[in-house]
Amino acid sequence: MSTLLVSQSNYADHATPHGHPERADRLHAVEEALARPRFDKLIRREAPSGDLMLTELVHDARYMARLRDARPAEGIGQLDPDTFVSANSLAAISTGLGGALAALAAVLLGEVDNAFCAIRPPGHHAEIATPMGFCLINTVAIAAREAQRKYGAERIAIIDFDVHHGNGTQDIFKSDPSVFYASSHQMPLFPGTGAASETGVGNIVNAPLDPHTDGEAMREAYLTRIIPALNDFSPDLILLSAGFDADGRDPLAQLNWNSADYGWLTGKLMDVADRRCGNRIVSLLEGGYDLKGLAGGVSHHVAMLMDGAIGRLDE
C-alpha cells in the first residue's frame, strides 16, 4: 500500500486553556510516533489552507459568521463549557480542512491508496448549526460532501471509532441515504447520543459499548453489525473518524482497548475497502487524550494502512 501522511504545521494556533485535554501536545505525540524508522516509507505532506466557505456544504449559512463573532482578538474565547476558540483558531481549522481535502484528492485521483491526516481540532461533534465537544467544524462531513461534489463519488461511508459518538456527523447525514455512518462508542458517555435505535433512513448503524469492556466487545460489534452493514452499503470511498480515546489509559472514558485493537480494526476496514472501493480510505484524527495511548493507537493504525501488517512496533 502507498500511504500519505498529511500533517498540519500550524496545529498549535488553535489554543485551549491550560489543562484542557484537547491540546497541541497531541499532535506532537503523533509526530514523534510517526518519525520512527518503521514509518520511513510514508509519503509526507504539510496541509495547505482550505476554503472555509466549504463549511456550507454541511453547516448552515451563518455557522462561520458565528465562529468569527466568537473569536477573540487575542487570547481564548469560550463557546460552551468544553469548547474554545482562540484568536488563530480559524487558521488552524482551515489547514485541518485543507489537509483532509488534499488527502481526499490524492486518494480519489489514484496517487496513493490511502491517507492519514494528523490534524486538530477534532470535528465529529460539530452539528449543522452548533460547534461543541472540542469541535469547531465537521471536517470529515465536509470531506464526504466534497468527494461527492467534486469527484463524483456517489456512496460515502464514514466509520467512527472514537470513544464518543459523533453526534454531529449523524446530525448532518441522518436523512441522506447516499452517506453511511457507523459508530462504535462508549455508552453512557458524552454526548449522550448513539443508541442502537438511532438508524436515520437506514443509513446509520450505532454500536454502543458498555463501560469497562475491551477489544473483544469491539470485535464482536464490528464483525456482527458494522462490517456486514458496510459491505451491504458497498461504498465508493471509506472515511474514518479515527479517535484513539477508547484506549484504556484515556482520561475521558472507560473503555479498555489497547494499541493492537486499532491495528485489528484498521485491517478489517481495509478488507472491506479492498473488496468494495479499490482500497480507498482517508482517515482523519479525532480524539485521543492520553499521549502514550494516542501514539500507540496511531502507530498501529498507520502501520496497518501502510502494508496491512503491524510488523515490529516499539511502543
PDB file of C-alpha atoms in Angstrom:
ATOM      1  CA  MET A   1       0.000   0.000   0.000  1.00  0.00           C
ATOM      2  CA  SER A   2       1.071   3.598  -0.646  1.00  0.00           C
ATOM      3  CA  THR A   3       0.036   5.727   2.307  1.00  0.00           C
ATOM      4  CA  LEU A   4       0.007   9.502   2.543  1.00  0.00           C
ATOM      5  CA  LEU A   5       0.553  11.265   5.863  1.00  0.00           C
ATOM      6  CA  VAL A   6      -0.798  14.803   5.878  1.00  0.00           C
ATOM      7  CA  SER A   7       0.332  16.850   8.858  1.00  0.00           C
ATOM      8  CA  GLN A   8      -0.654  20.306   9.994  1.00  0.00           C
ATOM      9  CA  SER A   9       2.189  22.756  10.515  1.00  0.00           C
ATOM     10  CA  ASN A  10       0.118  25.309  12.460  1.00  0.00           C
ATOM     11  CA  TYR A  11      -1.582  22.849  14.793  1.00  0.00           C
ATOM     12  CA  ALA A  12      -0.679  24.951  17.847  1.00  0.00           C
ATOM     13  CA  ASP A  13      -2.527  28.003  16.509  1.00  0.00           C
ATOM     14  CA  HIS A  14      -5.761  26.637  17.963  1.00  0.00           C
ATOM     15  CA  ALA A  15      -5.166  27.407  21.640  1.00  0.00           C
ATOM     16  CA  THR A  16      -7.111  25.884  24.522  1.00  0.00           C
ATOM     17  CA  PRO A  17      -6.881  26.684  28.236  1.00  0.00           C
ATOM     18  CA  HIS A  18      -4.127  25.171  30.357  1.00  0.00           C
ATOM     19  CA  GLY A  19      -5.129  21.663  31.395  1.00  0.00           C
ATOM     20  CA  HIS A  20      -7.624  21.189  28.564  1.00  0.00           C
ATOM     21  CA  PRO A  21      -7.376  17.628  27.162  1.00  0.00           C
ATOM     22  CA  GLU A  22      -7.554  18.763  23.509  1.00  0.00           C
ATOM     23  CA  ARG A  23      -4.138  20.409  23.318  1.00  0.00           C
ATOM     24  CA  ALA A  24      -1.349  20.929  20.840  1.00  0.00           C
ATOM     25  CA  ASP A  25       0.797  18.284  22.575  1.00  0.00           C
ATOM     26  CA  ARG A  26      -1.473  15.672  20.997  1.00  0.00           C
ATOM     27  CA  LEU A  27      -0.089  16.279  17.523  1.00  0.00           C
ATOM     28  CA  HIS A  28       3.451  16.483  18.856  1.00  0.00           C
ATOM     29  CA  ALA A  29       2.959  12.952  20.253  1.00  0.00           C
ATOM     30  CA  VAL A  30       1.646  11.746  16.878  1.00  0.00           C
ATOM     31  CA  GLU A  31       4.577  13.340  15.042  1.00  0.00           C
ATOM     32  CA  GLU A  32       7.088  11.670  17.340  1.00  0.00           C
ATOM     33  CA  ALA A  33       5.435   8.273  16.922  1.00  0.00           C
ATOM     34  CA  LEU A  34       5.410   8.505  13.124  1.00  0.00           C
ATOM     35  CA  ALA A  35       9.015   9.748  12.950  1.00  0.00           C
ATOM     36  CA  ARG A  36      10.358   6.277  13.759  1.00  0.00           C
ATOM     37  CA  PRO A  37      12.117   4.260  11.021  1.00  0.00           C
ATOM     38  CA  ARG A  38       9.108   1.932  10.766  1.00  0.00           C
ATOM     39  CA  PHE A  39       7.304   4.800   9.018  1.00  0.00           C
ATOM     40  CA  ASP A  40      10.051   5.933   6.632  1.00  0.00           C
ATOM     41  CA  LYS A  41       8.024   4.819   3.601  1.00  0.00           C
ATOM     42  CA  LEU A  42       5.164   7.193   4.346  1.00  0.00           C
ATOM     43  CA  ILE A  43       4.579   9.877   1.726  1.00  0.00           C
ATOM     44  CA  ARG A  44       4.577  13.072   3.793  1.00  0.00           C
ATOM     45  CA  ARG A  45       2.980  16.422   3.027  1.00  0.00           C
ATOM     46  CA  GLU A  46       2.086  19.505   5.010  1.00  0.00           C
ATOM     47  CA  ALA A  47      -1.549  20.515   4.919  1.00  0.00           C
ATOM     48  CA  PRO A  48      -2.410  23.524   2.768  1.00  0.00           C
ATOM     49  CA  SER A  49      -5.060  26.047   3.776  1.00  0.00           C
ATOM     50  CA  GLY A  50      -8.600  25.053   2.864  1.00  0.00           C
ATOM     51  CA  ASP A  51     -11.536  27.196   1.810  1.00  0.00           C
ATOM     52  CA  LEU A  52     -13.757  27.668   4.857  1.00  0.00           C
ATOM     53  CA  MET A  53     -16.649  28.566   2.544  1.00  0.00           C
ATOM     54  CA  LEU A  54     -16.904  24.801   2.039  1.00  0.00           C
ATOM     55  CA  THR A  55     -18.343  24.568   5.548  1.00  0.00           C
ATOM     56  CA  GLU A  56     -21.650  25.498   3.890  1.00  0.00           C
ATOM     57  CA  LEU A  57     -21.700  22.023   2.355  1.00  0.00           C
ATOM     58  CA  VAL A  58     -22.664  20.667   5.796  1.00  0.00           C
ATOM     59  CA  HIS A  59     -23.205  23.603   8.174  1.00  0.00           C
ATOM     60  CA  ASP A  60     -25.847  26.320   7.977  1.00  0.00           C
ATOM     61  CA  ALA A  61     -25.174  29.623   6.249  1.00  0.00           C
ATOM     62  CA  ARG A  62     -24.484  31.546   9.489  1.00  0.00           C
ATOM     63  CA  TYR A  63     -22.166  28.960  11.010  1.00  0.00           C
ATOM     64  CA  MET A  64     -18.820  30.535  10.118  1.00  0.00           C
ATOM     65  CA  ALA A  65     -20.110  34.014  10.948  1.00  0.00           C
ATOM     66  CA  ARG A  66     -20.928  32.800  14.458  1.00  0.00           C
ATOM     67  CA  LEU A  67     -17.422  31.355  14.847  1.00  0.00           C
ATOM     68  CA  ARG A  68     -15.862  34.605  13.636  1.00  0.00           C
ATOM     69  CA  ASP A  69     -18.023  36.617  16.005  1.00  0.00           C
ATOM     70  CA  ALA A  70     -16.980  34.409  18.932  1.00  0.00           C
ATOM     71  CA  ARG A  71     -13.275  34.556  18.062  1.00  0.00           C
ATOM     72  CA  PRO A  72     -11.417  36.985  20.356  1.00  0.00           C
ATOM     73  CA  ALA A  73      -8.899  39.488  19.046  1.00  0.00           C
ATOM     74  CA  GLU A  74      -6.394  37.859  21.387  1.00  0.00           C
ATOM     75  CA  GLY A  75      -6.467  35.078  23.927  1.00  0.00           C
ATOM     76  CA  ILE A  76      -9.156  32.406  24.148  1.00  0.00           C
ATOM     77  CA  GLY A  77     -12.955  32.658  23.921  1.00  0.00           C
ATOM     78  CA  GLN A  78     -15.460  30.084  25.121  1.00  0.00           C
ATOM     79  CA  LEU A  79     -18.300  28.591  23.051  1.00  0.00           C
ATOM     80  CA  ASP A  80     -19.604  26.160  25.676  1.00  0.00           C
ATOM     81  CA  PRO A  81     -18.182  24.591  28.861  1.00  0.00           C
ATOM     82  CA  ASP A  82     -15.836  22.349  26.822  1.00  0.00           C
ATOM     83  CA  THR A  83     -15.278  24.138  23.513  1.00  0.00           C
ATOM     84  CA  PHE A  84     -12.974  27.104  22.917  1.00  0.00           C
ATOM     85  CA  VAL A  85     -11.981  29.363  20.040  1.00  0.00           C
ATOM     86  CA  SER A  86      -8.777  31.391  20.085  1.00  0.00           C
ATOM     87  CA  ALA A  87      -7.514  34.283  18.012  1.00  0.00           C
ATOM     88  CA  ASN A  88      -5.850  31.952  15.473  1.00  0.00           C
ATOM     89  CA  SER A  89      -8.263  29.018  15.571  1.00  0.00           C
ATOM     90  CA  LEU A  90      -9.724  29.741  12.136  1.00  0.00           C
ATOM     91  CA  ALA A  91      -6.273  29.421  10.563  1.00  0.00           C
ATOM     92  CA  ALA A  92      -5.854  26.044  12.262  1.00  0.00           C
ATOM     93  CA  ILE A  93      -9.236  24.706  11.143  1.00  0.00           C
ATOM     94  CA  SER A  94      -8.506  25.978   7.626  1.00  0.00           C
ATOM     95  CA  THR A  95      -5.329  23.885   7.383  1.00  0.00           C
ATOM     96  CA  GLY A  96      -7.083  20.949   9.045  1.00  0.00           C
ATOM     97  CA  LEU A  97      -9.720  21.121   6.321  1.00  0.00           C
ATOM     98  CA  GLY A  98      -7.097  21.706   3.630  1.00  0.00           C
ATOM     99  CA  GLY A  99      -5.193  18.654   4.799  1.00  0.00           C
ATOM    100  CA  ALA A 100      -8.282  16.473   4.664  1.00  0.00           C
ATOM    101  CA  LEU A 101      -9.117  17.697   1.161  1.00  0.00           C
ATOM    102  CA  ALA A 102      -5.528  17.198  -0.052  1.00  0.00           C
ATOM    103  CA  ALA A 103      -5.657  13.619   1.220  1.00  0.00           C
ATOM    104  CA  LEU A 104      -9.044  13.125  -0.419  1.00  0.00           C
ATOM    105  CA  ALA A 105      -7.697  14.311  -3.776  1.00  0.00           C
ATOM    106  CA  ALA A 106      -4.602  12.093  -3.569  1.00  0.00           C
ATOM    107  CA  VAL A 107      -6.709   9.012  -2.843  1.00  0.00           C
ATOM    108  CA  LEU A 108      -9.542   9.635  -5.298  1.00  0.00           C
ATOM    109  CA  LEU A 109      -7.180  10.578  -8.124  1.00  0.00           C
ATOM    110  CA  GLY A 110      -5.228   7.362  -7.565  1.00  0.00           C
ATOM    111  CA  GLU A 111      -1.972   8.926  -6.426  1.00  0.00           C
ATOM    112  CA  VAL A 112      -1.977   6.884  -3.202  1.00  0.00           C
ATOM    113  CA  ASP A 113      -4.067   4.042  -1.850  1.00  0.00           C
ATOM    114  CA  ASN A 114      -4.963   5.604   1.480  1.00  0.00           C
ATOM    115  CA  ALA A 115      -4.139   8.509   3.770  1.00  0.00           C
ATOM    116  CA  PHE A 116      -3.977   9.527   7.415  1.00  0.00           C
ATOM    117  CA  CYS A 117      -4.485  13.166   8.394  1.00  0.00           C
ATOM    118  CA  ALA A 118      -2.815  14.292  11.629  1.00  0.00           C
ATOM    119  CA  ILE A 119      -4.949  17.378  12.209  1.00  0.00           C
ATOM    120  CA  ARG A 120      -6.663  19.222  15.035  1.00  0.00           C
ATOM    121  CA  PRO A 121      -9.064  20.232  16.461  1.00  0.00           C
ATOM    122  CA  PRO A 122     -11.368  17.227  16.034  1.00  0.00           C
ATOM    123  CA  GLY A 123     -14.664  17.702  14.211  1.00  0.00           C
ATOM    124  CA  HIS A 124     -17.219  14.905  14.577  1.00  0.00           C
ATOM    125  CA  HIS A 125     -19.277  16.585  17.313  1.00  0.00           C
ATOM    126  CA  ALA A 126     -19.928  19.752  15.274  1.00  0.00           C
ATOM    127  CA  GLU A 127     -23.590  19.703  14.237  1.00  0.00           C
ATOM    128  CA  ILE A 128     -25.323  21.534  11.399  1.00  0.00           C
ATOM    129  CA  ALA A 129     -25.730  24.699  13.479  1.00  0.00           C
ATOM    130  CA  THR A 130     -23.673  24.105  16.642  1.00  0.00           C
ATOM    131  CA  PRO A 131     -19.959  23.700  17.404  1.00  0.00           C
ATOM    132  CA  MET A 132     -19.450  21.538  20.504  1.00  0.00           C
ATOM    133  CA  GLY A 133     -17.381  18.842  22.170  1.00  0.00           C
ATOM    134  CA  PHE A 134     -13.966  20.432  21.362  1.00  0.00           C
ATOM    135  CA  CYS A 135     -15.045  20.591  17.675  1.00  0.00           C
ATOM    136  CA  LEU A 136     -15.331  23.752  15.570  1.00  0.00           C
ATOM    137  CA  ILE A 137     -16.165  22.418  12.079  1.00  0.00           C
ATOM    138  CA  ASN A 138     -17.098  18.905  10.982  1.00  0.00           C
ATOM    139  CA  THR A 139     -14.121  18.176   8.761  1.00  0.00           C
ATOM    140  CA  VAL A 140     -14.996  14.572   7.919  1.00  0.00           C
ATOM    141  CA  ALA A 141     -18.501  15.588   6.869  1.00  0.00           C
ATOM    142  CA  ILE A 142     -17.148  18.319   4.584  1.00  0.00           C
ATOM    143  CA  ALA A 143     -14.754  15.796   3.040  1.00  0.00           C
ATOM    144  CA  ALA A 144     -17.664  13.446   2.355  1.00  0.00           C
ATOM    145  CA  ARG A 145     -19.653  16.136   0.575  1.00  0.00           C
ATOM    146  CA  GLU A 146     -16.608  17.283  -1.391  1.00  0.00           C
ATOM    147  CA  ALA A 147     -15.959  13.702  -2.517  1.00  0.00           C
ATOM    148  CA  GLN A 148     -19.471  13.678  -3.949  1.00  0.00           C
ATOM    149  CA  ARG A 149     -19.475  17.227  -5.342  1.00  0.00           C
ATOM    150  CA  LYS A 150     -16.001  17.418  -6.873  1.00  0.00           C
ATOM    151  CA  TYR A 151     -15.027  13.826  -7.572  1.00  0.00           C
ATOM    152  CA  GLY A 152     -18.372  12.173  -8.324  1.00  0.00           C
ATOM    153  CA  ALA A 153     -18.169   9.547  -5.582  1.00  0.00           C
ATOM    154  CA  GLU A 154     -21.788   8.601  -5.064  1.00  0.00           C
ATOM    155  CA  ARG A 155     -21.767   6.443  -1.935  1.00  0.00           C
ATOM    156  CA  ILE A 156     -19.614   7.548   1.005  1.00  0.00           C
ATOM    157  CA  ALA A 157     -19.129   5.555   4.198  1.00  0.00           C
ATOM    158  CA  ILE A 158     -17.938   7.193   7.413  1.00  0.00           C
ATOM    159  CA  ILE A 159     -16.755   4.829  10.146  1.00  0.00           C
ATOM    160  CA  ASP A 160     -16.237   6.481  13.521  1.00  0.00           C
ATOM    161  CA  PHE A 161     -14.295   4.580  16.179  1.00  0.00           C
ATOM    162  CA  ASP A 162     -13.795   7.496  18.571  1.00  0.00           C
ATOM    163  CA  VAL A 163     -14.932   6.575  22.087  1.00  0.00           C
ATOM    164  CA  HIS A 164     -17.521   9.387  21.921  1.00  0.00           C
ATOM    165  CA  HIS A 165     -20.433   9.176  19.499  1.00  0.00           C
ATOM    166  CA  GLY A 166     -20.148  11.506  16.502  1.00  0.00           C
ATOM    167  CA  ASN A 167     -23.456  13.256  17.052  1.00  0.00           C
ATOM    168  CA  GLY A 168     -22.536  15.998  14.587  1.00  0.00           C
ATOM    169  CA  THR A 169     -21.837  13.639  11.702  1.00  0.00           C
ATOM    170  CA  GLN A 170     -25.040  11.751  12.422  1.00  0.00           C
ATOM    171  CA  ASP A 171     -26.979  15.041  12.613  1.00  0.00           C
ATOM    172  CA  ILE A 172     -25.693  16.082   9.190  1.00  0.00           C
ATOM    173  CA  PHE A 173     -26.326  12.813   7.335  1.00  0.00           C
ATOM    174  CA  LYS A 174     -29.207  11.125   9.172  1.00  0.00           C
ATOM    175  CA  SER A 175     -31.648  11.803   6.309  1.00  0.00           C
ATOM    176  CA  ASP A 176     -29.241  11.136   3.423  1.00  0.00           C
ATOM    177  CA  PRO A 177     -29.113   7.542   2.124  1.00  0.00           C
ATOM    178  CA  SER A 178     -26.037   8.316  -0.008  1.00  0.00           C
ATOM    179  CA  VAL A 179     -23.879   8.557   3.144  1.00  0.00           C
ATOM    180  CA  PHE A 180     -23.496   5.617   5.526  1.00  0.00           C
ATOM    181  CA  TYR A 181     -22.442   6.440   9.085  1.00  0.00           C
ATOM    182  CA  ALA A 182     -21.426   3.812  11.629  1.00  0.00           C
ATOM    183  CA  SER A 183     -20.073   4.427  15.097  1.00  0.00           C
ATOM    184  CA  SER A 184     -18.716   2.323  17.935  1.00  0.00           C
ATOM    185  CA  HIS A 185     -18.612   4.293  21.182  1.00  0.00           C
ATOM    186  CA  GLN A 186     -18.996   4.020  24.926  1.00  0.00           C
ATOM    187  CA  MET A 187     -22.492   4.490  26.269  1.00  0.00           C
ATOM    188  CA  PRO A 188     -23.422   6.148  28.544  1.00  0.00           C
ATOM    189  CA  LEU A 189     -20.946   8.947  27.821  1.00  0.00           C
ATOM    190  CA  PHE A 190     -20.856  12.416  26.270  1.00  0.00           C
ATOM    191  CA  PRO A 191     -22.681  13.500  24.113  1.00  0.00           C
ATOM    192  CA  GLY A 192     -25.474  11.092  25.083  1.00  0.00           C
ATOM    193  CA  THR A 193     -26.479  10.156  21.539  1.00  0.00           C
ATOM    194  CA  GLY A 194     -25.754   6.991  19.581  1.00  0.00           C
ATOM    195  CA  ALA A 195     -28.343   4.474  20.766  1.00  0.00           C
ATOM    196  CA  ALA A 196     -28.715   1.405  18.567  1.00  0.00           C
ATOM    197  CA  SER A 197     -32.267   2.566  17.812  1.00  0.00           C
ATOM    198  CA  GLU A 198     -30.945   5.670  16.006  1.00  0.00           C
ATOM    199  CA  THR A 199     -30.886   4.433  12.415  1.00  0.00           C
ATOM    200  CA  GLY A 200     -31.606   7.532  10.282  1.00  0.00           C
ATOM    201  CA  VAL A 201     -33.174   6.430   6.990  1.00  0.00           C
ATOM    202  CA  GLY A 202     -31.480   3.061   7.280  1.00  0.00           C
ATOM    203  CA  ASN A 203     -28.037   4.601   6.741  1.00  0.00           C
ATOM    204  CA  ILE A 204     -26.977   4.857  10.408  1.00  0.00           C
ATOM    205  CA  VAL A 205     -25.531   1.980  12.451  1.00  0.00           C
ATOM    206  CA  ASN A 206     -24.676   2.659  16.078  1.00  0.00           C
ATOM    207  CA  ALA A 207     -22.892   0.054  18.180  1.00  0.00           C
ATOM    208  CA  PRO A 208     -22.792   1.353  21.777  1.00  0.00           C
ATOM    209  CA  LEU A 209     -20.312  -0.393  24.062  1.00  0.00           C
ATOM    210  CA  ASP A 210     -20.609  -0.788  27.817  1.00  0.00           C
ATOM    211  CA  PRO A 211     -18.060   0.955  30.055  1.00  0.00           C
ATOM    212  CA  HIS A 212     -15.035  -1.156  31.041  1.00  0.00           C
ATOM    213  CA  THR A 213     -15.369  -3.515  28.058  1.00  0.00           C
ATOM    214  CA  ASP A 214     -12.320  -4.282  25.967  1.00  0.00           C
ATOM    215  CA  GLY A 215     -11.325  -5.137  22.432  1.00  0.00           C
ATOM    216  CA  GLU A 216     -13.308  -8.366  22.457  1.00  0.00           C
ATOM    217  CA  ALA A 217     -16.605  -6.442  22.695  1.00  0.00           C
ATOM    218  CA  MET A 218     -15.398  -4.113  19.945  1.00  0.00           C
ATOM    219  CA  ARG A 219     -14.562  -7.039  17.673  1.00  0.00           C
ATOM    220  CA  GLU A 220     -17.992  -8.532  18.150  1.00  0.00           C
ATOM    221  CA  ALA A 221     -19.685  -5.209  17.369  1.00  0.00           C
ATOM    222  CA  TYR A 222     -17.771  -4.798  14.129  1.00  0.00           C
ATOM    223  CA  LEU A 223     -17.974  -8.402  12.971  1.00  0.00           C
ATOM    224  CA  THR A 224     -21.693  -8.800  13.660  1.00  0.00           C
ATOM    225  CA  ARG A 225     -23.084  -5.316  12.971  1.00  0.00           C
ATOM    226  CA  ILE A 226     -20.907  -2.660  11.396  1.00  0.00           C
ATOM    227  CA  ILE A 227     -18.869  -4.596   8.824  1.00  0.00           C
ATOM    228  CA  PRO A 228     -21.847  -6.550   7.404  1.00  0.00           C
ATOM    229  CA  ALA A 229     -23.798  -3.298   7.016  1.00  0.00           C
ATOM    230  CA  LEU A 230     -20.776  -1.579   5.454  1.00  0.00           C
ATOM    231  CA  ASN A 231     -20.386  -4.415   2.956  1.00  0.00           C
ATOM    232  CA  ASP A 232     -24.068  -4.194   2.070  1.00  0.00           C
ATOM    233  CA  PHE A 233     -23.747  -0.433   1.502  1.00  0.00           C
ATOM    234  CA  SER A 234     -20.836  -1.025  -0.928  1.00  0.00           C
ATOM    235  CA  PRO A 235     -19.201   2.415  -0.678  1.00  0.00           C
ATOM    236  CA  ASP A 236     -17.135   4.223  -3.291  1.00  0.00           C
ATOM    237  CA  LEU A 237     -14.922   5.638  -0.510  1.00  0.00           C
ATOM    238  CA  ILE A 238     -14.406   4.988   3.198  1.00  0.00           C
ATOM    239  CA  LEU A 239     -13.685   7.919   5.512  1.00  0.00           C
ATOM    240  CA  LEU A 240     -12.569   7.239   9.074  1.00  0.00           C
ATOM    241  CA  SER A 241     -13.203   9.394  12.114  1.00  0.00           C
ATOM    242  CA  ALA A 242     -10.159   7.975  13.845  1.00  0.00           C
ATOM    243  CA  GLY A 243     -10.382   8.618  17.562  1.00  0.00           C
ATOM    244  CA  PHE A 244      -7.928   6.877  19.892  1.00  0.00           C
ATOM    245  CA  ASP A 245      -9.648   7.651  23.186  1.00  0.00           C
ATOM    246  CA  ALA A 246     -11.047   4.138  23.661  1.00  0.00           C
ATOM    247  CA  ASP A 247      -7.542   3.274  24.871  1.00  0.00           C
ATOM    248  CA  GLY A 248      -7.627   2.036  28.453  1.00  0.00           C
ATOM    249  CA  ARG A 249      -5.344   4.882  29.568  1.00  0.00           C
ATOM    250  CA  ASP A 250      -7.529   7.697  28.260  1.00  0.00           C
ATOM    251  CA  PRO A 251      -8.788  10.076  30.985  1.00  0.00           C
ATOM    252  CA  LEU A 252     -12.160  10.890  29.374  1.00  0.00           C
ATOM    253  CA  ALA A 253     -13.688   7.432  29.002  1.00  0.00           C
ATOM    254  CA  GLN A 254     -13.746   3.919  30.441  1.00  0.00           C
ATOM    255  CA  LEU A 255     -13.180   1.510  27.554  1.00  0.00           C
ATOM    256  CA  ASN A 256     -10.171  -0.774  27.693  1.00  0.00           C
ATOM    257  CA  TRP A 257      -8.865  -1.095  24.147  1.00  0.00           C
ATOM    258  CA  ASN A 258      -5.139  -1.463  23.579  1.00  0.00           C
ATOM    259  CA  SER A 259      -2.998  -0.284  20.681  1.00  0.00           C
ATOM    260  CA  ALA A 260      -3.230  -3.623  18.866  1.00  0.00           C
ATOM    261  CA  ASP A 261      -7.032  -3.328  18.797  1.00  0.00           C
ATOM    262  CA  TYR A 262      -6.671  -0.339  16.485  1.00  0.00           C
ATOM    263  CA  GLY A 263      -4.496  -2.373  14.148  1.00  0.00           C
ATOM    264  CA  TRP A 264      -7.054  -5.198  14.052  1.00  0.00           C
ATOM    265  CA  LEU A 265      -9.923  -2.799  13.343  1.00  0.00           C
ATOM    266  CA  THR A 266      -7.980  -0.980  10.634  1.00  0.00           C
ATOM    267  CA  GLY A 267      -7.219  -4.286   8.948  1.00  0.00           C
ATOM    268  CA  LYS A 268     -10.883  -5.296   8.910  1.00  0.00           C
ATOM    269  CA  LEU A 269     -11.890  -1.969   7.373  1.00  0.00           C
ATOM    270  CA  MET A 270      -9.126  -2.344   4.795  1.00  0.00           C
ATOM    271  CA  ASP A 271     -10.573  -5.720   3.842  1.00  0.00           C
ATOM    272  CA  VAL A 272     -13.868  -4.023   3.024  1.00  0.00           C
ATOM    273  CA  ALA A 273     -12.091  -1.248   1.126  1.00  0.00           C
ATOM    274  CA  ASP A 274     -10.238  -3.857  -0.924  1.00  0.00           C
ATOM    275  CA  ARG A 275     -13.474  -5.619  -1.883  1.00  0.00           C
ATOM    276  CA  ARG A 276     -15.721  -2.602  -2.346  1.00  0.00           C
ATOM    277  CA  CYS A 277     -13.847   0.577  -3.258  1.00  0.00           C
ATOM    278  CA  GLY A 278     -10.369  -0.083  -4.616  1.00  0.00           C
ATOM    279  CA  ASN A 279      -8.659   0.321  -1.230  1.00  0.00           C
ATOM    280  CA  ARG A 280      -9.738   3.974  -0.977  1.00  0.00           C
ATOM    281  CA  ILE A 281      -9.577   5.082   2.675  1.00  0.00           C
ATOM    282  CA  VAL A 282      -8.998   8.555   4.116  1.00  0.00           C
ATOM    283  CA  SER A 283      -8.541   8.631   7.888  1.00  0.00           C
ATOM    284  CA  LEU A 284      -8.875  11.835   9.945  1.00  0.00           C
ATOM    285  CA  LEU A 285      -7.682  12.158  13.529  1.00  0.00           C
ATOM    286  CA  GLU A 286     -10.445  12.853  16.029  1.00  0.00           C
ATOM    287  CA  GLY A 287      -9.946  12.253  19.778  1.00  0.00           C
ATOM    288  CA  GLY A 288      -7.305  10.612  21.954  1.00  0.00           C
ATOM    289  CA  TYR A 289      -6.180  12.425  25.087  1.00  0.00           C
ATOM    290  CA  ASP A 290      -3.628  10.197  26.797  1.00  0.00           C
ATOM    291  CA  LEU A 291      -0.470  10.930  24.832  1.00  0.00           C
ATOM    292  CA  LYS A 292       1.002   7.439  25.122  1.00  0.00           C
ATOM    293  CA  GLY A 293      -2.303   5.813  24.226  1.00  0.00           C
ATOM    294  CA  LEU A 294      -2.730   8.177  21.297  1.00  0.00           C
ATOM    295  CA  ALA A 295       0.771   7.493  19.977  1.00  0.00           C
ATOM    296  CA  GLY A 296       0.369   3.731  20.294  1.00  0.00           C
ATOM    297  CA  GLY A 297      -3.033   3.661  18.629  1.00  0.00           C
ATOM    298  CA  VAL A 298      -1.938   5.894  15.758  1.00  0.00           C
ATOM    299  CA  SER A 299       1.195   3.784  15.229  1.00  0.00           C
ATOM    300  CA  HIS A 300      -0.793   0.564  14.843  1.00  0.00           C
ATOM    301  CA  HIS A 301      -3.430   2.263  12.701  1.00  0.00           C
ATOM    302  CA  VAL A 302      -0.935   3.816  10.278  1.00  0.00           C
ATOM    303  CA  ALA A 303       1.271   0.711  10.132  1.00  0.00           C
ATOM    304  CA  MET A 304      -1.744  -1.315   9.055  1.00  0.00           C
ATOM    305  CA  LEU A 305      -2.724   1.294   6.463  1.00  0.00           C
ATOM    306  CA  MET A 306       0.804   1.135   5.038  1.00  0.00           C
ATOM    307  CA  ASP A 307       1.119  -2.563   4.377  1.00  0.00           C
ATOM    308  CA  GLY A 308      -1.679  -4.487   6.029  1.00  0.00           C
ATOM    309  CA  ALA A 309       0.592  -5.668   8.836  1.00  0.00           C
ATOM    310  CA  ILE A 310       1.839  -4.249  12.091  1.00  0.00           C
ATOM    311  CA  GLY A 311       5.383  -5.573  11.855  1.00  0.00           C
ATOM    312  CA  ARG A 312       7.713  -4.553  14.669  1.00  0.00           C
ATOM    313  CA  LEU A 313       6.440  -1.629  16.689  1.00  0.00           C
ATOM    314  CA  ASP A 314       8.153  -0.376  19.814  1.00  0.00           C
ATOM    315  CA  GLU A 315       5.594   1.365  21.998  1.00  0.00           C
TER     316      GLU A 315
END
